[in-house]
């Protein structure tokens, strides 16, 4: 299938183009039933001759070209309606009735209630596509996008989230007049997933009831089934948490499919080179070092411990805290003994686990068991990744010294 993408150099166009390349080149094998041949990319700087050739050979057209912030409002109609006319006329010229997709905007729903040039130009483009479908029998897929966000979105252009992410990542101020304002947000990967569904003939249909999008099987319009709603206040609050992560080491909760997870990915894509790498505090002494790596608000923390040759570390126990020790380099002996004595007054037996980075395994540090870790090498450092079920609290460390 040959695919034409107009507006290919824009935010959505770049993401869609790269996704289609991955399918075409066999890098993405999850898209069954979609075969990509030629990918024709058209944008500013492309020629009329190229558009003519692409319209002749395309099997599917994504029309993402448009104008968002022109110097002259008259350019809205020229860019959002005028080019669409040229595109469809060129397809007609070649008798090419392949499916055509139009990227419109939820601003089109405001026409008649709000006199905006942008919304009117998008609405005119929609009607043009619907008339074209009636005249030619081609399938017209008209999507009204809400606020888009994700990697490669241009800040200070048409995405508040892109601007907020860029400014936060670069320590620039953010202006929020009303933090209670709520946005409907569409993540770029969710949008690209839907566009590939459309390419496979599995687009999601919808109607607009005046206040929201309603998915329905025979809807006139198309829509991405997954969007998110968040207030400006919540967005800026999350971005501040992300900004402080190198200081706190705390990664906020980012459940699968959540807005938080997607916003964090978007934020990271705007980090300047100076922030891509950040130092960690290594607590060093004659025995080696201990460094906290990652902390979470609900799932404990991860650290790395380095022990010098022959060194024993630990020799303590916890009431509630428990840990995993995973040796990733070197050889170690881990010992654990239950605190106290048995019914006969004898100490409980010691459990011993010899482990190494050559055959990694995780060892539980059990609550109520004193434990240690001994570097068995006379020459090499021992490197152990340690996970604890809770963040270290200096006010309540839950750690009591006792030799195994």
Coordinates of C-alpha atoms in Angstrom, one line a residue:
X1 CA 0.0 0.0 0.0
X2 CA 1.4 3.4 -1.0
X3 CA 0.7 6.2 1.5
X4 CA 0.7 9.9 0.9
X5 CA 1.2 12.2 3.9
X6 CA 0.7 15.9 3.4
X7 CA 2.1 18.1 6.2
X8 CA 4.7 15.4 6.7
X9 CA 7.2 17.7 8.4
X10 CA 4.8 18.7 11.1
X11 CA 4.3 17.2 14.6
X12 CA 1.7 14.6 13.6
X13 CA 3.3 14.0 10.2
X14 CA 6.7 13.2 11.6
X15 CA 5.4 10.8 14.1
X16 CA 3.2 9.0 11.6
X17 CA 5.9 8.9 9.0
X18 CA 8.4 7.2 11.3
X19 CA 5.8 4.7 12.5
X20 CA 5.0 3.8 8.9
X21 CA 8.7 3.4 8.1
X22 CA 9.0 1.0 11.1
X23 CA 6.2 -1.1 9.7
X24 CA 7.6 -1.0 6.1
X25 CA 11.1 -1.9 7.2
X26 CA 10.0 -4.8 9.4
X27 CA 11.0 -3.1 12.7
X28 CA 7.5 -3.1 14.0
X29 CA 6.0 -6.5 13.6
X30 CA 3.0 -5.8 15.8
X31 CA 0.9 -4.4 13.0
X32 CA -0.6 -7.4 11.4
X33 CA -2.6 -6.9 8.2
X34 CA -0.8 -3.6 7.3
X35 CA 1.7 -3.7 4.5
X36 CA 3.5 -0.4 3.5
X37 CA 5.0 0.2 0.1
X38 CA 6.0 3.7 -0.8
X39 CA 5.7 6.5 1.7
X40 CA 5.2 9.8 -0.1
X41 CA 5.8 12.9 2.1
X42 CA 4.6 16.3 1.0
X43 CA 5.2 19.6 2.8
X44 CA 6.3 23.2 2.3
X45 CA 9.0 23.1 -0.3
X46 CA 7.5 20.2 -2.2
X47 CA 6.5 20.8 -5.8
X48 CA 3.2 20.6 -7.6
X49 CA 4.8 17.9 -9.8
X50 CA 5.5 15.8 -6.8
X51 CA 1.9 16.2 -5.5
X52 CA 0.6 15.2 -8.9
X53 CA 2.7 12.0 -9.0
X54 CA 1.9 11.1 -5.4
X55 CA -1.9 11.6 -6.0
X56 CA -1.7 9.3 -9.0
X57 CA 0.0 6.4 -7.1
X58 CA -1.3 6.7 -3.5
X59 CA -3.5 4.0 -2.1
X60 CA -4.3 6.1 1.0
X61 CA -4.0 9.8 1.8
X62 CA -3.4 11.4 5.2
X63 CA -4.0 15.1 4.8
X64 CA -2.3 16.6 7.8
X65 CA -1.3 19.9 6.1
X66 CA -2.8 23.0 7.7
X67 CA -2.2 26.4 9.1
X68 CA -2.4 27.0 12.8
X69 CA -0.9 30.4 13.5
X70 CA -0.7 32.6 10.4
X71 CA 0.4 36.2 10.3
X72 CA -2.9 37.0 8.5
X73 CA -6.2 35.4 9.5
X74 CA -7.0 35.1 5.8
X75 CA -4.3 32.4 5.6
X76 CA -6.5 30.0 7.7
X77 CA -8.9 29.5 4.8
X78 CA -6.2 29.4 2.2
X79 CA -4.1 26.8 4.1
X80 CA -6.8 24.7 5.6
X81 CA -9.4 24.8 2.8
X82 CA -7.5 25.9 -0.2
X83 CA -4.8 23.2 -0.2
X84 CA -7.5 20.5 0.6
X85 CA -9.2 21.6 -2.6
X86 CA -6.0 21.3 -4.6
X87 CA -5.3 17.9 -3.1
X88 CA -8.8 16.5 -3.9
X89 CA -8.9 18.0 -7.4
X90 CA -5.6 16.3 -8.1
X91 CA -6.9 12.9 -6.9
X92 CA -10.0 13.5 -9.1
X93 CA -7.8 14.3 -12.1
X94 CA -6.2 10.8 -11.8
X95 CA -9.5 9.1 -11.0
X96 CA -8.0 8.0 -7.7
X97 CA -10.8 7.2 -5.3
X98 CA -8.6 5.9 -2.5
X99 CA -9.5 6.6 1.1
X100 CA -8.7 10.2 2.3
X101 CA -8.2 11.3 5.9
X102 CA -8.5 14.9 7.1
X103 CA -7.1 16.3 10.3
X104 CA -9.6 18.7 11.5
X105 CA -10.1 20.2 15.0
X106 CA -12.6 20.3 17.8
X107 CA -12.6 24.1 17.0
X108 CA -14.8 23.2 14.1
X109 CA -17.6 22.2 16.6
X110 CA -17.7 25.8 17.8
X111 CA -18.7 27.3 14.4
X112 CA -22.0 29.1 14.8
X113 CA -21.3 29.6 18.5
X114 CA -17.9 31.1 18.3
X115 CA -16.8 33.2 15.3
X116 CA -13.2 31.9 14.8
X117 CA -11.4 32.0 11.6
X118 CA -9.5 28.8 12.4
X119 CA -12.6 26.9 13.3
X120 CA -14.4 28.1 10.2
X121 CA -11.6 27.1 7.9
X122 CA -11.5 23.6 9.5
X123 CA -15.3 23.3 9.2
X124 CA -15.1 24.3 5.5
X125 CA -12.4 21.6 4.9
X126 CA -14.6 19.0 6.5
X127 CA -17.6 19.8 4.3
X128 CA -15.3 19.7 1.3
X129 CA -14.2 16.2 2.1
X130 CA -17.7 15.0 2.7
X131 CA -18.8 16.4 -0.7
X132 CA -15.8 14.8 -2.3
X133 CA -16.8 11.4 -0.8
X134 CA -20.4 11.7 -2.2
X135 CA -19.1 12.7 -5.6
X136 CA -16.4 10.1 -6.0
X137 CA -17.4 7.2 -3.7
X138 CA -14.1 7.5 -1.9
X139 CA -14.0 6.9 1.9
X140 CA -13.6 10.2 3.8
X141 CA -12.2 9.9 7.3
X142 CA -12.6 13.2 9.1
X143 CA -10.9 13.5 12.5
X144 CA -11.5 16.4 14.9
X145 CA -8.4 16.5 17.1
X146 CA -8.5 17.9 20.6
X147 CA -5.3 19.3 22.2
X148 CA -2.3 17.1 21.0
X149 CA 0.9 16.4 22.9
X150 CA 3.9 14.2 22.8
X151 CA 7.5 14.1 21.4
X152 CA 8.4 16.5 18.7
X153 CA 5.5 18.9 19.3
X154 CA 6.6 22.5 18.7
X155 CA 6.6 24.6 21.8
X156 CA 5.2 28.2 21.7
X157 CA 3.1 27.2 18.7
X158 CA -0.2 25.4 19.0
X159 CA 0.2 23.1 22.0
X160 CA 0.0 24.4 25.5
X161 CA 1.4 21.1 26.9
X162 CA 4.4 21.3 24.5
X163 CA 5.1 24.8 25.8
X164 CA 4.7 23.8 29.4
X165 CA 7.0 20.8 28.9
X166 CA 9.7 22.8 27.1
X167 CA 9.6 25.7 29.6
X168 CA 9.8 23.3 32.6
X169 CA 12.6 21.3 31.2
X170 CA 14.5 24.5 30.4
X171 CA 13.8 26.2 33.8
X172 CA 11.6 28.9 32.1
X173 CA 8.5 30.3 33.7
X174 CA 5.0 29.0 33.0
X175 CA 2.0 31.4 32.9
X176 CA -1.3 29.9 34.0
X177 CA -4.2 32.3 34.3
X178 CA -6.7 29.8 35.6
X179 CA -5.4 26.5 36.9
X180 CA -8.9 25.0 36.9
X181 CA -9.3 25.2 33.2
X182 CA -9.6 21.6 31.9
X183 CA -8.2 20.4 28.6
X184 CA -9.1 17.3 26.5
X185 CA -5.8 15.9 25.5
X186 CA -4.7 13.3 22.9
X187 CA -1.3 11.7 23.1
X188 CA 0.6 11.4 19.8
X189 CA 1.2 7.6 20.1
X190 CA -2.5 7.0 20.7
X191 CA -3.3 9.1 17.6
X192 CA -0.8 7.3 15.4
X193 CA -2.2 4.0 16.6
X194 CA -5.7 5.1 15.4
X195 CA -4.3 6.4 12.1
X196 CA -2.8 3.0 11.4
X197 CA -6.1 1.4 12.3
X198 CA -7.7 3.7 9.7
X199 CA -5.1 2.6 7.2
X200 CA -6.2 -1.0 7.9
X201 CA -9.9 -0.1 7.5
X202 CA -10.6 -0.3 11.2
X203 CA -11.1 3.4 12.1
X204 CA -13.3 4.3 15.1
X205 CA -16.4 6.3 14.2
X206 CA -18.1 9.0 16.3
X207 CA -20.6 11.9 16.5
X208 CA -20.5 15.2 18.4
X209 CA -23.4 16.0 20.7
X210 CA -22.4 19.5 21.3
X211 CA -20.3 18.9 24.4
X212 CA -18.4 15.7 23.9
X213 CA -17.4 13.1 21.4
X214 CA -19.5 9.9 21.4
X215 CA -18.1 6.8 19.7
X216 CA -20.7 5.1 17.6
X217 CA -20.5 2.5 14.8
X218 CA -22.0 4.6 12.0
X219 CA -20.8 8.0 13.0
X220 CA -20.1 10.7 10.4
X221 CA -16.7 11.5 11.9
X222 CA -13.8 9.5 13.2
X223 CA -12.0 9.7 16.6
X224 CA -9.3 8.2 18.6
X225 CA -10.9 6.2 21.4
X226 CA -8.4 7.2 24.1
X227 CA -8.1 10.8 25.3
X228 CA -7.4 12.3 28.7
X229 CA -8.8 15.3 30.6
X230 CA -6.6 17.3 32.9
X231 CA -6.6 20.8 34.4
X232 CA -3.8 23.2 33.7
X233 CA -3.1 23.1 37.4
X234 CA -2.7 19.3 37.4
X235 CA -0.4 19.5 34.4
X236 CA 1.9 22.1 35.9
X237 CA 1.9 20.2 39.2
X238 CA 3.1 17.0 37.5
X239 CA 5.7 18.8 35.4
X240 CA 7.2 20.2 38.6
X241 CA 7.4 16.7 40.1
X242 CA 9.2 15.5 36.9
X243 CA 11.6 18.5 37.0
X244 CA 12.6 17.7 40.6
X245 CA 13.2 14.0 40.0
X246 CA 17.0 14.3 39.7
X247 CA 16.9 15.9 43.2
X248 CA 14.4 13.7 44.9
X249 CA 15.0 10.5 42.9
X250 CA 11.3 10.0 43.2
X251 CA 9.5 8.7 40.1
X252 CA 5.7 9.6 40.4
X253 CA 3.2 6.8 39.8
X254 CA 2.9 6.2 36.1
X255 CA 0.3 3.4 35.6
X256 CA 0.0 1.7 32.2
X257 CA -2.0 3.9 29.8
X258 CA -2.2 6.8 32.3
X259 CA -2.0 10.4 31.4
X260 CA 0.9 10.7 33.9
X261 CA 3.0 8.2 32.0
X262 CA 2.4 9.9 28.7
X263 CA 3.1 13.4 30.0
X264 CA 6.3 12.2 31.6
X265 CA 7.5 10.8 28.2
X266 CA 6.6 14.0 26.5
X267 CA 8.4 16.1 29.1
X268 CA 11.6 14.0 28.8
X269 CA 11.7 14.6 25.1
X270 CA 12.3 18.4 25.8
X271 CA 15.2 17.9 28.2
X272 CA 18.3 19.9 27.1
X273 CA 21.6 18.0 26.9
X274 CA 22.8 19.5 30.2
X275 CA 19.9 17.7 32.0
X276 CA 20.0 14.3 30.2
X277 CA 22.6 13.1 32.7
X278 CA 22.6 14.0 36.4
X279 CA 24.9 13.1 39.3
X280 CA 24.0 10.7 42.1
X281 CA 25.1 11.0 45.7
X282 CA 27.5 8.2 46.6
X283 CA 28.0 7.5 50.3
X284 CA 31.6 6.3 50.5
X285 CA 33.7 4.9 53.2
X286 CA 36.6 2.4 53.6
X287 CA 34.2 -0.5 53.0
X288 CA 32.9 0.7 49.6
X289 CA 29.9 2.8 48.7
X290 CA 26.1 3.0 48.8
X291 CA 24.1 4.9 46.3
X292 CA 20.3 5.4 46.0
X293 CA 19.2 5.2 42.4
X294 CA 15.4 5.4 42.1
X295 CA 12.6 6.1 44.6
X296 CA 8.9 5.6 44.1
X297 CA 6.0 7.0 46.0
X298 CA 4.4 3.6 46.5
X299 CA 6.8 0.8 45.5
X300 CA 10.0 1.4 47.5
X301 CA 13.4 2.3 46.2
X302 CA 16.4 0.8 44.3
X303 CA 20.0 1.3 45.4
X304 CA 23.4 -0.1 44.4
X305 CA 25.9 -1.2 47.0
X306 CA 29.7 -1.7 46.3
X307 CA 31.7 -3.7 48.8
X308 CA 35.5 -3.8 48.8
X309 CA 37.3 -7.2 48.8
X310 CA 36.7 -9.2 51.9
X311 CA 34.2 -6.7 53.4
X312 CA 31.1 -7.7 55.3
X313 CA 28.1 -5.3 55.2
X314 CA 24.7 -5.4 56.8
X315 CA 24.6 -7.1 60.2
X316 CA 21.2 -5.7 61.0
X317 CA 17.5 -6.5 60.9
X318 CA 14.2 -4.9 60.2
X319 CA 10.7 -5.2 61.7
X320 CA 8.7 -4.4 58.6
X321 CA 11.1 -3.4 55.9
X322 CA 12.2 -6.2 53.5
X323 CA 14.6 -6.2 50.6
X324 CA 15.9 -8.0 47.5
X325 CA 19.7 -8.4 47.1
X326 CA 20.8 -9.1 43.6
X327 CA 24.6 -9.5 43.0
X328 CA 25.4 -8.2 39.5
X329 CA 29.2 -8.4 39.7
X330 CA 31.5 -10.5 41.9
X331 CA 30.9 -13.3 44.3
X332 CA 29.2 -13.1 47.7
X333 CA 27.9 -15.0 50.7
X334 CA 24.5 -13.8 52.0
X335 CA 23.6 -15.0 55.5
X336 CA 20.3 -14.6 57.4
X337 CA 19.2 -15.7 60.9
X338 CA 15.9 -15.2 62.6
X339 CA 16.1 -13.0 65.7
X340 CA 15.8 -14.6 69.1
X341 CA 15.8 -18.3 70.1
X342 CA 13.6 -21.3 69.5
X343 CA 11.5 -23.2 72.1
X344 CA 14.6 -25.0 73.3
X345 CA 16.5 -21.8 73.9
X346 CA 18.8 -22.3 70.9
X347 CA 19.6 -19.7 68.3
X348 CA 17.7 -20.2 65.0
X349 CA 19.8 -21.8 62.2
X350 CA 21.5 -19.5 59.8
X351 CA 20.6 -19.6 56.1
X352 CA 23.4 -19.2 53.7
X353 CA 23.3 -18.3 50.0
X354 CA 26.4 -18.1 47.8
X355 CA 25.6 -15.9 44.8
X356 CA 27.5 -14.3 41.9
X357 CA 27.1 -12.0 38.9
X358 CA 27.7 -14.9 36.7
X359 CA 24.4 -16.5 37.6
X360 CA 22.2 -13.8 39.0
X361 CA 19.5 -14.5 41.5
X362 CA 17.4 -12.5 43.9
X363 CA 17.6 -13.2 47.6
X364 CA 14.9 -12.0 50.0
X365 CA 16.0 -10.1 53.2
X366 CA 13.2 -11.3 55.5
X367 CA 11.6 -9.1 58.2
X368 CA 12.7 -10.2 61.6
X369 CA 15.9 -11.8 60.3
X370 CA 19.4 -10.2 60.8
X371 CA 21.4 -10.4 57.6
X372 CA 24.7 -9.6 56.0
X373 CA 26.5 -9.8 52.6
X374 CA 30.2 -10.8 52.4
X375 CA 32.4 -10.1 49.5
X376 CA 34.2 -13.5 48.9
X377 CA 36.8 -12.0 46.6
X378 CA 40.3 -11.0 47.7
X379 CA 40.8 -8.7 44.7
X380 CA 37.5 -7.6 43.1
X381 CA 34.7 -5.3 44.2
X382 CA 31.2 -6.8 44.8
X383 CA 28.3 -4.9 43.2
X384 CA 24.8 -5.5 44.5
X385 CA 21.5 -4.0 43.4
X386 CA 19.2 -3.7 46.4
X387 CA 15.5 -3.0 46.3
X388 CA 13.7 -2.0 49.5
X389 CA 9.9 -2.1 49.9
X390 CA 9.8 1.4 51.4
X391 CA 11.7 4.7 51.2
X392 CA 14.4 5.2 53.9
X393 CA 13.0 7.4 56.7
X394 CA 15.7 8.8 58.9
X395 CA 13.1 9.5 61.5
X396 CA 12.1 5.8 61.6
X397 CA 14.8 3.8 60.0
X398 CA 13.5 0.4 61.2
X399 CA 17.1 -0.9 61.3
X400 CA 18.7 -2.6 64.3
X401 CA 22.3 -3.8 64.5
X402 CA 23.0 -7.4 65.3
X403 CA 25.6 -9.8 63.8
X404 CA 24.3 -12.9 62.1

